[in-house]
PDB file of C-alpha atoms in Angstrom:
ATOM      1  CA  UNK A   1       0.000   0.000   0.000  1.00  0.00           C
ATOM      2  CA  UNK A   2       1.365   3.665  -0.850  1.00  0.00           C
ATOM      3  CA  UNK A   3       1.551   6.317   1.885  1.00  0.00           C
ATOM      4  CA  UNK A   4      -0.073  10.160   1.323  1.00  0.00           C
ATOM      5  CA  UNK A   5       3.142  11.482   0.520  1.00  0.00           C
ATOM      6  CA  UNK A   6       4.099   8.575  -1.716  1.00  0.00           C
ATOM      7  CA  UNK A   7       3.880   9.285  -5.807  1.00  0.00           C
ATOM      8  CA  UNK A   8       0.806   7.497  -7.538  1.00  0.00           C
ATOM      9  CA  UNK A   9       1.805   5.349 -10.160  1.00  0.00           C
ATOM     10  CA  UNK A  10       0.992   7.848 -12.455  1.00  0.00           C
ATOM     11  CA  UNK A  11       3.471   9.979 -11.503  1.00  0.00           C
ATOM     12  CA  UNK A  12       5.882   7.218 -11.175  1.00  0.00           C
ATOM     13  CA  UNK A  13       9.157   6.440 -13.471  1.00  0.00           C
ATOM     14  CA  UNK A  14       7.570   3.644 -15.764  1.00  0.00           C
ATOM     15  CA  UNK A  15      10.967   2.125 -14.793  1.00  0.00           C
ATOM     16  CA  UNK A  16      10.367   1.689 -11.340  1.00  0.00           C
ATOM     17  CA  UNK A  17       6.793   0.071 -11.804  1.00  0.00           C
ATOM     18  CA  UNK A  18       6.000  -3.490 -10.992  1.00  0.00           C
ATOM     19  CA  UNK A  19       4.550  -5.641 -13.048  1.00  0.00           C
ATOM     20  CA  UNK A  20       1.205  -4.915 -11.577  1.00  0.00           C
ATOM     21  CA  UNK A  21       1.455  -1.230 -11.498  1.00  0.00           C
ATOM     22  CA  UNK A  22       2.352  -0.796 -15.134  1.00  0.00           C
ATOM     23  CA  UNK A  23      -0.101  -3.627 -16.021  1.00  0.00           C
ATOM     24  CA  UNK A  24      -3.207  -1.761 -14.277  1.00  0.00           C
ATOM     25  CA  UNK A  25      -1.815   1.718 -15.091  1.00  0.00           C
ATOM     26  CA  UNK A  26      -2.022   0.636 -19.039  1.00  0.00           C
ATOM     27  CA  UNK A  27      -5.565  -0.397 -18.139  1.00  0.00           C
ATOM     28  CA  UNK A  28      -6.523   2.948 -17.441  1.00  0.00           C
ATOM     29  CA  UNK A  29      -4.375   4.462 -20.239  1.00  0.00           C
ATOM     30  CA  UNK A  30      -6.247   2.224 -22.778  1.00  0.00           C
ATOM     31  CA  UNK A  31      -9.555   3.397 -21.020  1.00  0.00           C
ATOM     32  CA  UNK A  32      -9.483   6.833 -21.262  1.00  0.00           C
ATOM     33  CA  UNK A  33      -8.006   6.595 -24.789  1.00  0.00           C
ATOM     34  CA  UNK A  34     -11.350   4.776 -25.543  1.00  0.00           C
ATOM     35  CA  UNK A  35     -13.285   6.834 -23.543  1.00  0.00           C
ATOM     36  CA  UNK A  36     -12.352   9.911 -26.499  1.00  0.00           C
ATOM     37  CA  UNK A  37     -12.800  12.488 -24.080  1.00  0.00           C
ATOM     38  CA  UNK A  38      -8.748  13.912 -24.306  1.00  0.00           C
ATOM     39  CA  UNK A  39      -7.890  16.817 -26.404  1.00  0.00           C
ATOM     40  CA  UNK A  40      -5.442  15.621 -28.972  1.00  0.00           C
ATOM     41  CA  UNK A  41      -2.396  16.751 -26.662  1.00  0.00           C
ATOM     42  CA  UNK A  42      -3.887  14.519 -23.983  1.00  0.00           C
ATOM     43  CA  UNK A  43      -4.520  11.808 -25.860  1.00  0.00           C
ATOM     44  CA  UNK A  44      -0.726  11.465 -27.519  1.00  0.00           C
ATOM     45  CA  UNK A  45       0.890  12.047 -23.748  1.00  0.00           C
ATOM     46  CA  UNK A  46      -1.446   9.027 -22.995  1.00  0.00           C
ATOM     47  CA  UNK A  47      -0.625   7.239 -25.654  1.00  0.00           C
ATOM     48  CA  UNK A  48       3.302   7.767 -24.744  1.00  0.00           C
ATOM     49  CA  UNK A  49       2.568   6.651 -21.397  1.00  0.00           C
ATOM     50  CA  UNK A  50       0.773   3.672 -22.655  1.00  0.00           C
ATOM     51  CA  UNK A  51       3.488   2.572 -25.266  1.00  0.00           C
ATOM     52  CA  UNK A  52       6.213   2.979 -21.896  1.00  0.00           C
ATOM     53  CA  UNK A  53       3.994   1.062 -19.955  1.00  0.00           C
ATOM     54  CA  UNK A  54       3.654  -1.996 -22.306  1.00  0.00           C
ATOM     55  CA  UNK A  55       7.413  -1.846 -22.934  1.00  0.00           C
ATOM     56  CA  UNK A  56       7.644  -2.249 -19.243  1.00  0.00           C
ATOM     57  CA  UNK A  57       5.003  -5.150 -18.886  1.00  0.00           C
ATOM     58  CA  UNK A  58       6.766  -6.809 -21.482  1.00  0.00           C
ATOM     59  CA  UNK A  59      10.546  -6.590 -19.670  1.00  0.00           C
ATOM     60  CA  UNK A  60       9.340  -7.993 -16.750  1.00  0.00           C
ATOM     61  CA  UNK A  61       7.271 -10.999 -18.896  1.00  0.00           C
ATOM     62  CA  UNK A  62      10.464 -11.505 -20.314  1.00  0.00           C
ATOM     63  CA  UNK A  63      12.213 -11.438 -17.073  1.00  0.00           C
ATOM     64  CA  UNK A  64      10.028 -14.097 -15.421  1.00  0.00           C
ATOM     65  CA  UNK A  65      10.088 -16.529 -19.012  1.00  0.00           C
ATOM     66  CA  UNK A  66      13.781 -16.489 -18.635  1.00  0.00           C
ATOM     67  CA  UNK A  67      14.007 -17.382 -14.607  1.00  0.00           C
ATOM     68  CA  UNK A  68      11.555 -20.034 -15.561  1.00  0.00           C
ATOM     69  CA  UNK A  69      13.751 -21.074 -18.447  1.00  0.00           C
ATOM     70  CA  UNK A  70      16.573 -21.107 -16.280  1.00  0.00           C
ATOM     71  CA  UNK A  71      14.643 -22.713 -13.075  1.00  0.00           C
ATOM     72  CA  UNK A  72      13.691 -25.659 -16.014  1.00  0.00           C
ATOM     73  CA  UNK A  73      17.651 -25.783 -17.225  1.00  0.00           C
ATOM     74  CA  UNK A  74      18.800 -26.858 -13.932  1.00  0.00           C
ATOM     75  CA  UNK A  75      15.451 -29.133 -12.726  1.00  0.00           C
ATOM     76  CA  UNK A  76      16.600 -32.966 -12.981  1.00  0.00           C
ATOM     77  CA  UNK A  77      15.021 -34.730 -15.913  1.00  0.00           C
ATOM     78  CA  UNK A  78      12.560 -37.191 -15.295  1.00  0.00           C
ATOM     79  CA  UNK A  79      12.778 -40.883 -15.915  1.00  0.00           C
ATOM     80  CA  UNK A  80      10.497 -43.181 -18.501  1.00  0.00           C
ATOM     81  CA  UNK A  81       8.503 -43.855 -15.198  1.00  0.00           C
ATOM     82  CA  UNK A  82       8.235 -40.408 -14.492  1.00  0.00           C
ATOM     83  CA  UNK A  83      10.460 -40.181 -11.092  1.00  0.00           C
ATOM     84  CA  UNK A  84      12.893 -37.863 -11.141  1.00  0.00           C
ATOM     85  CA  UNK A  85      16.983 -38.383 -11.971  1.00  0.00           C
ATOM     86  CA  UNK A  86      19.182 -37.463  -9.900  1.00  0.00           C
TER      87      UNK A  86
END
């Protein structure tokens, strides 16, 4: 949870979002880009925010495929009965 005096993620560095933050952040981007109600200004600042914020959900997508990659790498291979080898 944020405190008062703690920036919104709005205000935040798109590089120092979580996953979760940029995620629902670009949910509200791509809703008030549908909603139409921006000037044109405010609509290209959103969609500049939006573009960051995908970027970002995609780093950290990529960052998780490749621990899980990694995790798999080193997991022992199971057998033809389906324990594991040591």
């Amino acid at each position: 949870m944020t405190s008062p005096d703690s920036p919104s993620p709005a205000d935040a560095p798109v590089a120092e979002l979580g996953y979760e933050q940029a995620r629902d952040e670009l949910v509200r981007v791509v809703q008030a880009l549908e909603s139409g109600g921006a000037t044109l200004e405010e609509s290209l600042a959103l969609w500049e925010r939006g573009s960051a914020l995908a970027d970002r959900c995609e780093e950290w997508l990529q960052g998780a495929k490749a621990r899980l990659d990694a995790a798999r790498a080193t997991a022992p291979a199971p057998t033809a009965d389906g324990a594991e080898r040591a």
